[in-house]
Coordinates of C-alpha atoms in Angstrom, one line a residue:
Chain A
M1 CA 0.0 0.0 0.0
S2 CA 1.3 3.4 -0.9
S3 CA 1.5 6.2 1.7
E4 CA -1.1 8.1 -0.3
V5 CA -3.7 5.4 0.3
Q6 CA -2.8 5.3 3.9
Q7 CA -3.8 8.8 4.7
F8 CA -7.5 8.2 3.7
S9 CA -9.4 7.2 6.7
G10 CA -12.9 6.2 7.4
E11 CA -13.5 9.8 8.3
N12 CA -13.3 10.8 4.6
A13 CA -15.7 8.2 3.7
A14 CA -18.1 9.5 6.4
H15 CA -17.8 12.9 4.9
I16 CA -18.9 11.6 1.6
A17 CA -21.7 9.7 3.3
H18 CA -22.8 13.1 4.7
F19 CA -23.2 14.4 1.3
A20 CA -25.5 11.5 0.5
D21 CA -28.4 13.3 2.3
T22 CA -27.8 16.6 0.6
G23 CA -29.1 15.5 -2.8
V24 CA -25.6 15.2 -4.5
S25 CA -25.6 12.0 -6.6
I26 CA -22.9 9.8 -5.5
W27 CA -22.1 6.2 -6.2
R28 CA -19.7 3.9 -4.4
Y29 CA -18.2 0.7 -5.6
N30 CA -16.3 -1.6 -3.4
I31 CA -13.5 -3.1 -5.5
D32 CA -13.0 -6.1 -3.3
T33 CA -16.6 -7.1 -2.6
R34 CA -18.1 -5.5 -5.8
E35 CA -20.8 -4.1 -3.6
V36 CA -22.4 -1.0 -5.0
W37 CA -24.1 1.9 -3.1
W38 CA -26.1 4.8 -4.6
S39 CA -27.0 8.1 -2.9
T40 CA -30.6 9.3 -2.8
G41 CA -29.4 12.1 -5.1
F42 CA -28.2 9.4 -7.6
Y43 CA -31.8 8.1 -7.9
Q44 CA -33.2 11.6 -8.1
A45 CA -30.7 12.6 -10.8
L46 CA -31.9 9.7 -12.8
G47 CA -35.4 10.0 -12.0
Y48 CA -35.9 6.6 -10.4
Q49 CA -37.5 5.5 -7.1
K50 CA -35.4 3.2 -5.0
N51 CA -37.3 0.2 -5.8
D52 CA -37.4 0.9 -9.6
I53 CA -34.0 -0.5 -10.2
E54 CA -31.7 -2.8 -8.5
C55 CA -28.6 -1.3 -7.1
S56 CA -25.9 -3.3 -8.7
Y57 CA -22.8 -3.0 -10.8
S58 CA -24.4 -4.8 -13.7
V59 CA -27.5 -2.6 -13.7
F60 CA -25.3 0.4 -13.8
F61 CA -22.9 -0.8 -16.5
D62 CA -25.2 -2.8 -18.6
Y63 CA -28.4 -1.0 -18.3
L64 CA -27.9 2.6 -17.2
L65 CA -24.7 3.4 -19.0
Y66 CA -24.9 4.0 -22.8
Y67 CA -23.0 1.3 -24.6
E68 CA -20.8 3.8 -26.5
D69 CA -19.6 5.3 -23.3
R70 CA -18.6 2.0 -21.6
Q71 CA -15.0 2.0 -22.7
K72 CA -14.6 5.7 -21.7
F73 CA -16.2 5.0 -18.3
L74 CA -13.9 2.0 -17.7
K75 CA -10.8 3.9 -18.6
T76 CA -11.5 6.8 -16.3
T77 CA -12.7 4.8 -13.3
L78 CA -12.1 1.2 -12.8
L79 CA -8.9 1.0 -14.8
T80 CA -7.1 3.7 -13.1
S81 CA -5.2 2.3 -10.2
N82 CA -4.1 5.7 -8.8
S83 CA -6.3 7.8 -6.6
V84 CA -6.2 10.9 -8.9
E85 CA -9.5 12.4 -9.8
N86 CA -10.7 11.4 -13.1
S87 CA -13.5 12.9 -15.0
A88 CA -15.5 11.7 -18.1
H89 CA -18.7 12.7 -19.8
I90 CA -21.0 9.7 -20.0
R91 CA -24.6 9.1 -21.0
L92 CA -26.9 7.4 -18.5
L93 CA -30.5 6.2 -19.1
T94 CA -32.9 8.3 -17.0
K95 CA -36.4 7.0 -16.2
H96 CA -38.3 9.7 -18.1
K97 CA -35.8 11.7 -20.2
G98 CA -34.0 9.1 -22.0
Y99 CA -30.2 9.3 -22.1
Q100 CA -28.7 12.4 -20.4
W101 CA -25.2 13.6 -20.3
F102 CA -23.4 13.4 -16.9
Q103 CA -20.1 14.5 -15.8
N104 CA -18.8 11.5 -13.8
T105 CA -15.9 12.4 -11.5
T106 CA -14.3 9.4 -9.7
K107 CA -11.6 8.9 -7.2
Q108 CA -10.3 5.9 -5.5
Y109 CA -10.2 5.7 -1.7
I110 CA -8.4 3.0 0.1
T111 CA -9.4 2.6 3.8
E112 CA -9.1 0.0 6.5
T113 CA -12.5 -1.3 5.4
G114 CA -11.6 -1.8 1.8
R115 CA -10.8 -0.3 -1.5
F116 CA -13.5 2.0 -2.9
I117 CA -14.3 4.0 -5.9
Y118 CA -16.5 7.0 -5.4
G119 CA -18.1 8.8 -8.2
I120 CA -20.0 12.1 -8.3
L121 CA -22.5 12.6 -11.2
I122 CA -23.5 16.0 -12.3
N123 CA -26.1 16.3 -15.0
I124 CA -24.5 18.4 -17.8
S125 CA -27.0 17.6 -20.5
E126 CA -27.9 21.3 -21.1
A127 CA -24.3 22.4 -21.4
K128 CA -23.4 19.4 -23.5
T129 CA -26.4 20.1 -25.7
A130 CA -25.5 23.7 -26.1
E131 CA -21.9 22.6 -26.8
L132 CA -22.9 20.1 -29.4
K133 CA -25.3 22.6 -30.9
A134 CA -22.5 25.1 -31.2
V135 CA -20.2 22.7 -32.9
E136 CA -23.1 21.7 -35.2
N137 CA -23.9 25.4 -36.0
E138 CA -20.3 26.0 -36.7
T139 CA -20.3 23.1 -39.1
K140 CA -23.5 24.1 -40.6
F141 CA -22.3 27.7 -41.0
A142 CA -19.2 26.5 -42.8
E143 CA -21.2 24.2 -44.9
I144 CA -23.7 26.9 -45.8
G145 CA -20.8 29.1 -46.8
R146 CA -19.3 26.4 -48.9
I147 CA -22.6 25.5 -50.6
A148 CA -23.5 29.2 -51.2
K149 CA -19.9 29.9 -52.2
M150 CA -20.1 32.8 -49.8
G151 CA -17.5 34.0 -47.2
Y152 CA -17.8 36.4 -44.3
W153 CA -15.3 39.3 -43.6
Q154 CA -14.9 42.1 -41.2
I155 CA -12.6 45.1 -41.2
D156 CA -11.7 46.9 -38.0
C157 CA -12.0 50.5 -39.0
R158 CA -9.3 51.8 -36.6
T159 CA -6.6 49.3 -37.4
M160 CA -7.8 48.2 -40.7
E161 CA -7.2 44.6 -39.5
L162 CA -9.0 42.2 -41.6
E163 CA -10.9 39.0 -40.6
L164 CA -11.8 36.5 -43.3
S165 CA -13.7 33.3 -43.3
R166 CA -12.1 30.4 -45.1
E167 CA -14.6 30.5 -47.8
I168 CA -13.2 33.9 -49.0
Y169 CA -9.8 32.3 -49.5
D170 CA -11.6 29.5 -51.6
I171 CA -13.3 32.1 -53.7
Y172 CA -10.0 33.9 -54.3
E173 CA -8.3 30.5 -54.8
L174 CA -5.6 31.6 -52.3
N175 CA -3.8 29.6 -49.6
P176 CA -5.7 30.3 -46.4
S177 CA -2.6 30.3 -44.2
L178 CA -1.2 33.5 -45.9
P179 CA -2.1 36.8 -44.3
I180 CA -3.5 39.3 -46.8
S181 CA -4.4 43.0 -46.6
V182 CA -7.5 44.8 -47.8
D183 CA -5.7 46.5 -50.7
E184 CA -4.2 43.2 -51.9
L185 CA -7.7 41.7 -51.8
L186 CA -9.1 44.6 -53.9
S187 CA -6.3 44.3 -56.5
Y188 CA -7.9 41.1 -57.7
F189 CA -10.9 43.0 -59.2
L190 CA -10.8 43.7 -63.0
P191 CA -9.3 47.1 -63.7
Q192 CA -12.7 48.6 -64.6
H193 CA -14.3 47.3 -61.4
E194 CA -11.5 47.9 -59.0
P195 CA -12.3 51.7 -58.5
V196 CA -16.0 50.8 -58.0
I197 CA -15.3 48.5 -55.0
K198 CA -12.6 50.9 -53.6
K199 CA -15.1 53.8 -53.7
A200 CA -17.8 51.6 -52.1
I201 CA -15.5 50.6 -49.2
D202 CA -14.3 54.2 -48.8
D203 CA -17.8 55.5 -48.6
A204 CA -18.6 52.8 -46.1
L205 CA -15.7 53.6 -43.9
Q206 CA -16.0 57.4 -44.2
H207 CA -19.7 58.0 -44.5
C208 CA -21.3 54.7 -43.2
I209 CA -22.9 54.0 -46.5
P210 CA -23.6 50.3 -47.0
Y211 CA -23.1 48.7 -50.4
D212 CA -24.3 45.8 -52.4
I213 CA -22.6 45.5 -55.8
E214 CA -21.9 42.8 -58.4
L215 CA -18.4 42.9 -59.9
Q216 CA -16.1 40.8 -61.9
F217 CA -12.6 39.7 -60.5
K218 CA -9.7 37.5 -61.3
T219 CA -8.9 34.8 -58.9
A220 CA -5.3 33.9 -57.9
K221 CA -5.6 31.1 -60.5
E222 CA -6.6 33.6 -63.2
N223 CA -10.3 32.6 -63.4
I224 CA -12.5 35.5 -64.0
I225 CA -15.7 35.3 -62.1
W226 CA -18.6 37.4 -61.0
V227 CA -18.9 38.1 -57.3
K228 CA -21.4 39.8 -55.0
C229 CA -19.9 42.2 -52.5
K230 CA -22.0 43.3 -49.7
G231 CA -20.8 45.5 -47.0
I232 CA -22.6 47.0 -43.9
P233 CA -20.9 49.5 -41.5
V234 CA -21.3 48.9 -37.7
I235 CA -21.3 52.2 -36.0
D236 CA -20.0 53.3 -32.6
E237 CA -21.9 55.7 -30.2
Y238 CA -20.6 58.7 -32.2
G239 CA -22.2 57.3 -35.3
R240 CA -18.7 56.6 -36.9
S241 CA -18.0 53.3 -38.6
K242 CA -16.5 50.9 -36.0
Y243 CA -16.5 47.8 -38.1
L244 CA -17.2 47.1 -41.7
R245 CA -18.5 43.7 -42.2
G246 CA -20.1 41.8 -45.0
I247 CA -20.2 38.9 -47.3
F248 CA -18.4 38.0 -50.5
Q249 CA -20.1 35.5 -52.8
N250 CA -19.2 33.8 -56.0
I251 CA -22.3 34.4 -58.1
D252 CA -20.6 33.5 -61.4
S253 CA -23.0 30.8 -62.5
I254 CA -26.1 32.8 -61.5
K255 CA -24.8 35.9 -63.1
K256 CA -23.8 34.1 -66.4
R257 CA -27.3 32.4 -66.4
G258 CA -28.9 35.7 -65.9
I259 CA -26.9 37.2 -68.8
T260 CA -27.8 34.3 -71.1
M261 CA -31.4 34.7 -70.0
Q262 CA -31.4 38.5 -70.7
S263 CA -30.1 37.8 -74.2
S264 CA -32.8 35.1 -74.7
I265 CA -35.4 37.7 -73.5
N266 CA -34.1 40.2 -75.9
L267 CA -34.4 37.7 -78.7
L268 CA -37.9 36.7 -77.6
D269 CA -38.8 40.2 -77.5
D270 CA -37.7 40.9 -81.0
Q271 CA -39.5 37.8 -82.2
N272 CA -42.5 38.9 -80.3
K273 CA -42.4 42.3 -81.9
R274 CA -42.1 40.8 -85.3
L275 CA -45.0 38.5 -84.7
Q276 CA -47.1 41.2 -83.5
N277 CA -46.2 43.4 -86.5
F278 CA -46.9 40.4 -88.7
A279 CA -50.3 39.8 -87.0
Y280 CA -51.2 43.4 -87.3
I281 CA -50.2 43.6 -90.9
V282 CA -52.1 40.3 -91.9
S283 CA -55.1 41.5 -90.0
H284 CA -55.0 44.8 -91.7
N285 CA -54.6 43.3 -95.1
L286 CA -57.2 40.6 -94.7
R287 CA -59.5 43.2 -93.2
S288 CA -59.1 45.6 -96.2
H289 CA -59.8 42.8 -98.7
A290 CA -62.8 41.5 -96.7
G291 CA -64.1 45.1 -96.5
N292 CA -63.8 45.6 -100.1
L293 CA -65.4 42.3 -100.7
K294 CA -68.5 43.2 -98.7
F295 CA -68.5 46.6 -100.3
M296 CA -68.6 45.1 -103.8
V297 CA -71.2 42.5 -102.9
D298 CA -73.5 45.1 -101.4
L299 CA -73.1 47.2 -104.6
F300 CA -73.7 44.2 -106.8
E301 CA -77.0 43.7 -105.1
E302 CA -78.0 47.2 -105.3
T303 CA -77.1 47.7 -109.0
P304 CA -79.7 46.5 -111.4
A305 CA -78.0 47.3 -114.6
E306 CA -76.3 44.3 -116.2
H307 CA -73.2 45.9 -117.6
E308 CA -72.5 47.6 -114.3
R309 CA -73.0 44.4 -112.4
A310 CA -70.3 42.8 -114.7
E311 CA -67.9 45.6 -113.9
I312 CA -68.6 45.1 -110.1
F313 CA -68.0 41.4 -110.5
S314 CA -64.7 41.9 -112.2
H315 CA -63.6 43.8 -109.0
I316 CA -65.0 40.9 -106.9
K317 CA -62.6 38.7 -109.0
T318 CA -59.6 41.0 -108.3
I319 CA -60.3 41.0 -104.6
S320 CA -60.4 37.2 -104.7
Q321 CA -57.0 37.2 -106.3
S322 CA -55.6 39.6 -103.8
L323 CA -57.0 37.4 -101.1
S324 CA -55.2 34.4 -102.5
A325 CA -52.0 36.4 -102.9
T326 CA -52.2 37.4 -99.3
M327 CA -52.8 33.8 -98.3
S328 CA -49.7 32.7 -100.3
H329 CA -47.6 35.4 -98.5
L330 CA -48.9 33.9 -95.2
D331 CA -47.9 30.4 -96.5
E332 CA -44.5 31.7 -97.3
I333 CA -43.9 33.2 -93.9
V334 CA -45.1 30.0 -92.2
K335 CA -42.9 28.0 -94.5
M336 CA -40.0 30.3 -93.6
Q337 CA -40.5 29.6 -89.9
A338 CA -40.6 25.8 -90.6
E339 CA -37.4 26.0 -92.6
I340 CA -35.5 26.9 -89.4
S341 CA -36.0 23.4 -88.1
N342 CA -34.2 21.9 -91.2
G343 CA -31.0 23.4 -90.0
T344 CA -28.0 24.9 -91.7
K345 CA -25.6 23.5 -94.3
L346 CA -22.2 24.5 -95.5
L347 CA -23.2 26.2 -98.7
E348 CA -21.1 27.5 -101.8
L349 CA -22.3 31.1 -102.3
A350 CA -21.6 30.7 -106.0
D351 CA -23.7 27.6 -106.4
I352 CA -26.7 29.1 -104.7
F353 CA -26.3 32.3 -106.7
T354 CA -26.2 30.4 -109.9
N355 CA -29.5 28.7 -109.1
V356 CA -31.2 31.9 -108.3
I357 CA -29.9 33.6 -111.4
S358 CA -31.3 30.9 -113.7
A359 CA -34.6 31.1 -112.1
L360 CA -34.7 34.9 -112.6
Q361 CA -33.2 34.6 -116.1
A362 CA -36.2 36.3 -117.9
D363 CA -36.2 39.4 -115.7
I364 CA -32.5 39.9 -115.8
K365 CA -32.6 39.6 -119.6
M366 CA -35.5 42.0 -119.9
S367 CA -33.8 44.6 -117.8
G368 CA -30.4 44.2 -119.3
A369 CA -28.9 44.1 -115.8
Q370 CA -25.2 43.5 -115.4
I371 CA -24.5 41.5 -112.4
N372 CA -21.0 41.2 -110.8
T373 CA -20.1 38.8 -108.1
N374 CA -17.1 38.3 -106.0
F375 CA -17.4 35.5 -103.5
S376 CA -13.6 34.8 -103.2
N377 CA -13.1 36.4 -99.8
A378 CA -15.8 34.2 -98.2
P379 CA -16.7 31.4 -100.7
T380 CA -18.8 29.4 -98.2
V381 CA -21.2 30.0 -95.4
N382 CA -23.1 27.9 -93.0
Y383 CA -26.8 28.7 -93.8
I384 CA -30.2 27.4 -94.4
P385 CA -30.3 26.8 -98.2
A386 CA -33.8 28.0 -98.7
Y387 CA -33.0 31.3 -96.8
L388 CA -29.9 32.0 -98.8
E389 CA -31.8 31.5 -102.0
S390 CA -34.6 33.7 -100.9
I391 CA -32.2 36.5 -99.8
F392 CA -30.5 36.5 -103.2
Q393 CA -33.8 36.3 -105.0
N394 CA -35.5 39.2 -103.0
L395 CA -32.5 41.5 -103.3
L396 CA -32.0 40.7 -107.0
T397 CA -35.7 41.2 -107.8
N398 CA -35.7 44.4 -105.8
A399 CA -32.6 45.7 -107.7
I400 CA -34.3 44.9 -111.0
K401 CA -37.6 46.1 -110.1
Y402 CA -36.4 49.5 -108.8
R403 CA -33.7 50.1 -111.4
H404 CA -33.1 53.6 -112.6
P405 CA -35.1 54.2 -115.8
E406 CA -32.2 56.0 -117.5
R407 CA -29.3 53.6 -117.1
T408 CA -28.3 50.0 -117.3
P409 CA -28.7 48.3 -114.0
V410 CA -25.5 47.3 -112.5
I411 CA -25.5 45.0 -109.4
N412 CA -22.4 44.1 -107.4
I413 CA -22.4 41.3 -105.0
T414 CA -19.5 40.7 -102.7
T415 CA -18.8 38.5 -99.7
Y416 CA -16.1 39.0 -97.1
K417 CA -15.0 37.9 -93.7
A418 CA -14.4 40.0 -90.5
G419 CA -13.1 37.7 -87.8
N420 CA -15.5 34.7 -87.7
E421 CA -18.3 36.7 -89.3
V422 CA -19.3 36.6 -92.9
F423 CA -20.8 39.5 -94.6
M424 CA -22.4 40.1 -97.9
A425 CA -22.6 43.5 -99.7
F426 CA -25.3 44.0 -102.3
E427 CA -25.0 47.2 -104.3
D428 CA -27.2 48.6 -107.1
N429 CA -27.3 51.7 -109.1
G430 CA -31.0 52.0 -109.1
M431 CA -33.6 54.5 -108.1
G432 CA -32.5 54.6 -104.4
I433 CA -34.8 55.4 -101.6
D434 CA -35.2 58.3 -99.3
L435 CA -34.1 56.7 -96.1
E436 CA -34.8 59.6 -94.0
R437 CA -38.4 59.3 -94.9
Y438 CA -38.8 55.6 -95.3
G439 CA -35.8 54.1 -93.4
N440 CA -37.7 52.8 -90.5
Q441 CA -40.4 51.2 -92.7
L442 CA -38.1 49.7 -95.3
F443 CA -38.1 46.2 -93.9
G444 CA -41.8 46.3 -92.8
M445 CA -44.4 44.1 -94.4
Y446 CA -46.6 45.6 -97.1
K447 CA -44.6 48.8 -97.1
T448 CA -44.2 50.1 -100.6
F449 CA -42.5 53.4 -101.5
H450 CA -42.9 53.6 -105.2
T451 CA -45.9 53.6 -107.4
N452 CA -44.5 50.4 -109.1
P453 CA -47.4 48.2 -109.7
D454 CA -45.3 45.0 -108.9
A455 CA -44.4 46.3 -105.4
K456 CA -45.8 43.9 -102.9
G457 CA -44.0 44.9 -99.8
I458 CA -43.1 41.5 -98.7
G459 CA -39.5 40.9 -100.0
L460 CA -37.5 42.9 -97.6
F461 CA -39.7 41.9 -94.8
M462 CA -38.9 38.3 -95.5
T463 CA -35.2 39.0 -96.0
R464 CA -34.9 40.6 -92.7
N465 CA -36.7 37.9 -90.9
Q466 CA -34.5 35.3 -92.5
V467 CA -31.3 37.1 -91.7
E468 CA -32.3 37.8 -88.1
A469 CA -33.6 34.3 -87.4
L470 CA -30.0 33.0 -88.0
G471 CA -28.6 35.7 -85.6
G472 CA -27.4 38.1 -88.4
Y473 CA -28.6 41.6 -89.4
I474 CA -29.2 43.7 -92.4
T475 CA -28.4 47.3 -92.9
V476 CA -29.2 49.7 -95.8
E477 CA -27.5 52.8 -97.3
S478 CA -29.2 54.6 -100.1
A479 CA -29.3 57.9 -102.1
V480 CA -32.2 58.8 -104.4
N481 CA -31.2 58.5 -108.1
I482 CA -27.8 57.0 -107.1
G483 CA -28.4 53.6 -105.8
T484 CA -28.8 51.3 -102.8
K485 CA -26.4 49.2 -100.9
F486 CA -27.6 46.4 -98.5
T487 CA -25.0 44.9 -96.1
I488 CA -25.9 41.6 -94.5
K489 CA -24.1 39.9 -91.6
L490 CA -24.9 36.4 -92.5
V491 CA -23.2 34.7 -89.7
Chain B
M1 CA -85.3 75.1 -100.1
N2 CA -83.2 73.1 -102.5
S3 CA -81.6 76.1 -104.1
E4 CA -80.1 77.0 -100.8
L5 CA -78.2 73.8 -100.6
Q6 CA -74.5 73.9 -101.2
F7 CA -72.8 72.0 -104.0
V8 CA -70.7 69.6 -102.2
T9 CA -67.4 68.1 -103.7
A10 CA -65.8 65.1 -102.0
A11 CA -62.3 63.8 -102.7
I12 CA -61.1 60.3 -102.0
V13 CA -57.3 59.9 -101.4
D14 CA -56.5 56.1 -101.5
D15 CA -54.3 53.9 -103.6
D16 CA -56.9 51.1 -103.4
K17 CA -58.6 51.4 -106.8
I18 CA -61.4 49.0 -105.9
F19 CA -62.2 51.1 -102.9
T20 CA -62.3 54.3 -104.9
Y21 CA -64.5 52.6 -107.5
G22 CA -66.9 51.4 -104.8
F23 CA -67.0 54.8 -103.2
R24 CA -67.9 56.5 -106.5
K25 CA -70.5 53.7 -107.1
L26 CA -72.1 53.8 -103.7
T27 CA -72.3 57.6 -103.5
G28 CA -73.7 57.6 -107.1
I29 CA -76.5 55.1 -106.1
K30 CA -77.3 56.9 -102.8
G31 CA -77.1 60.4 -104.3
L32 CA -74.4 61.5 -101.9
F33 CA -72.0 64.3 -102.9
D34 CA -72.4 66.3 -106.0
E35 CA -68.9 65.7 -107.4
I36 CA -66.2 63.3 -106.5
L37 CA -62.4 63.7 -107.1
D38 CA -59.9 60.9 -106.5
F39 CA -56.2 60.8 -105.8
C40 CA -53.8 57.9 -105.6
N41 CA -51.9 59.1 -102.7
G42 CA -51.3 62.1 -100.3
K43 CA -48.8 63.8 -102.5
E44 CA -51.3 63.9 -105.5
A45 CA -53.9 65.4 -103.3
I46 CA -51.6 68.1 -101.9
D47 CA -50.4 69.0 -105.4
Y48 CA -54.0 69.4 -106.5
L49 CA -55.0 71.5 -103.5
T50 CA -52.0 73.8 -103.7
D51 CA -52.2 74.5 -107.5
P52 CA -53.7 77.9 -108.0
Q53 CA -55.5 76.7 -111.2
N54 CA -57.7 74.5 -109.0
S55 CA -58.7 77.2 -106.5
T56 CA -62.2 77.3 -107.7
R57 CA -62.6 73.5 -107.9
L58 CA -61.5 72.5 -104.4
P59 CA -63.4 69.8 -102.6
D60 CA -65.4 70.4 -99.5
V61 CA -64.4 67.2 -97.8
L62 CA -61.5 64.8 -98.1
F63 CA -61.4 61.1 -97.2
V64 CA -57.8 60.2 -96.7
D65 CA -56.6 56.6 -96.4
I66 CA -53.7 55.9 -94.0
N67 CA -51.7 53.2 -95.9
M68 CA -50.6 54.6 -99.2
P69 CA -47.3 54.7 -101.0
I70 CA -45.3 58.0 -101.7
M71 CA -47.1 60.0 -99.1
D72 CA -49.3 58.1 -96.5
G73 CA -52.1 59.5 -94.6
W74 CA -50.1 60.6 -91.6
E75 CA -47.8 62.6 -93.9
F76 CA -50.7 64.0 -95.7
N77 CA -52.2 65.2 -92.3
D78 CA -48.9 67.0 -91.6
A79 CA -48.7 68.5 -95.1
F80 CA -52.4 69.6 -95.0
G81 CA -51.7 71.4 -91.7
E82 CA -49.1 73.5 -93.4
I83 CA -51.2 74.5 -96.4
K84 CA -54.5 74.8 -94.6
S85 CA -54.3 78.5 -93.9
L86 CA -53.4 79.2 -97.6
L87 CA -56.6 77.6 -98.9
P88 CA -59.5 79.7 -100.0
K89 CA -62.2 77.7 -98.2
P90 CA -62.3 75.3 -95.3
I91 CA -62.0 71.6 -96.1
A92 CA -63.0 68.9 -93.7
V93 CA -60.6 66.0 -93.6
Y94 CA -61.5 62.5 -92.6
N95 CA -59.0 59.7 -92.2
I96 CA -60.1 56.3 -93.4
S97 CA -58.5 52.9 -92.8
S98 CA -59.1 49.2 -92.3
S99 CA -56.8 49.4 -89.3
I100 CA -58.5 48.8 -85.9
D101 CA -55.2 49.5 -84.2
I102 CA -56.1 51.7 -81.2
E103 CA -52.9 53.6 -81.7
D104 CA -53.9 54.5 -85.3
I105 CA -57.4 55.6 -84.1
N106 CA -56.1 57.8 -81.3
R107 CA -53.4 59.3 -83.4
A108 CA -56.1 60.4 -85.9
K109 CA -58.7 61.4 -83.3
K110 CA -56.3 63.5 -81.3
N111 CA -55.3 65.5 -84.4
P112 CA -57.4 68.8 -84.3
L113 CA -57.1 69.0 -88.1
I114 CA -58.9 65.7 -88.6
A115 CA -62.7 65.6 -88.3
D116 CA -62.9 61.9 -87.6
Y117 CA -61.4 58.5 -88.1
L118 CA -63.6 56.2 -90.2
L119 CA -63.3 52.5 -90.4
K120 CA -63.5 50.8 -93.8
P121 CA -65.9 49.7 -95.2
L122 CA -67.5 53.1 -94.7
N123 CA -70.9 53.4 -93.1
E124 CA -73.2 55.0 -95.7
I125 CA -75.4 56.5 -93.1
Y126 CA -72.5 58.4 -91.6
L127 CA -71.5 59.4 -95.1
A128 CA -74.9 60.8 -95.7
E129 CA -74.7 62.8 -92.5
I130 CA -71.4 64.4 -93.5
Y131 CA -72.9 65.2 -96.9
H132 CA -76.0 66.8 -95.5
K133 CA -74.1 68.8 -92.9
L134 CA -72.0 70.3 -95.6
Q135 CA -75.0 70.9 -97.8
Y136 CA -76.8 72.9 -95.1
F137 CA -74.0 74.5 -93.3
G138 CA -71.3 74.9 -95.8
K139 CA -72.5 78.4 -96.7
D140 CA -72.4 79.6 -93.1
I141 CA -68.9 78.4 -92.7
K142 CA -67.8 80.1 -95.9
I143 CA -69.4 83.4 -94.8
G144 CA -68.3 83.2 -91.2

């Protein structure tokens, strides 16, 4: 026996026994006899009555003690041979509240009557739960930051000391162990955005103005991404900024989706406007034919004279033809929409042009037009065949139809490249058009600007729709009596 | 009574030949208007109105279509506003169109130069009203 053991007398044990009545929960285990004693407080702490459970080592170990905590319990109590105080957090099964956390502090006492282990149990469930919750919250917080790609930061306004959450380093693609200053962090923003964030932070520091801005910056690994920077000043009693804190979030995918969405919206908007214009025009056109038809039928009925009736009937015939023409225009437009689904092909411009020329042979011959082409700078283009044919045909027909009465029509068609884009210039020396007056109507449907009886006002409308449907555009320059030049960005 | 009635000349400004034909025919059958002139577009009408040779043969009322080549109805309205004060007599201008677009209708109705906006096909009762008003009151307007 060591001297340490010797000094513990029965008196100490009596002291402990004294505590037994005060409600402290104590257990005692006789190492030699395996006898177990529990204080009244022990029962109370676990919520049992004395006769609810048998007071024994096996009930404690096998029933009350949570199985995962058994090793821990053994290590800190029975297996320690010295009489140093040992403490462990264990879970015990209470009568009504399930397993609860207890701090179990044990100490060995060796007296004349035998070797004892005393243990004191303190219910620490609340503290333990709070602790676990805190750890859980911290994990959750970090996880939220990771999922949202969002970090937290704080600047001490006096010292300009910077506190950053781990996620900010991740967004910067920087090593989190390296210290970094505010200015260094700001230098990662793109040159056009750096002054914006600098000014926002300055305003927040000097004038307590919060900010919420979306900017682009380049990470340490040279990835350019969109980030959301939000800062809120925390003020002291004098109303000055004490801290500036905020979030820093990688919103690249959201932003890029937003940008794509905006361009889709713009495209839809254009398409919508075109459809509306189309609906308006078709309705107007059908309405005027229908109106005239009713007009003529009414007159027919009110006119008894046979020769006059014949004349009215001839007008009814004309209206019927106009109606058919309008219907065929409608068909063309519907067909044009359907062609889109057929997709594009790599086309030789010269081949398509030759096809169109042979179809228009009669008109070209009659007008004596001289057509010069140069496709050498951009000989091919990825396009819908029917569209390219239609574009050539409409522009050629236009150029011939509106040729200058006093000179031989000369038409120059050239294609060229600018970067990846393919352009076509289509130039004539015809009558020209007053763009100041008609410019905004030129590509509208059923807009005609000359008293030419062939003018139907559908050609350029179709051309523009075809060009725009494939993501291109068409522009026009013209001078009256000099000529007209169309420039088309095909792709 | 009849001798006091004004001789009323109407002019139709429209590129739609069938409509012009029908207008002439209808007014002929119904006995509306004493004389009818027609012009293919706004410019022809303005040229006629401003030619001093025609100063004694000016129409009393104009029916001006909106959709026309060369000079459409809107452009005609503007041009008419400029020459109105130079004309020897007042001329009532009606815009006519098949368009039921509310923007077109408001644009015409808001213009103080324009008496009204009539939808095609024209209502013959309303035409008769216009004619009779001018028959009875034309003289007063001229004197006033």
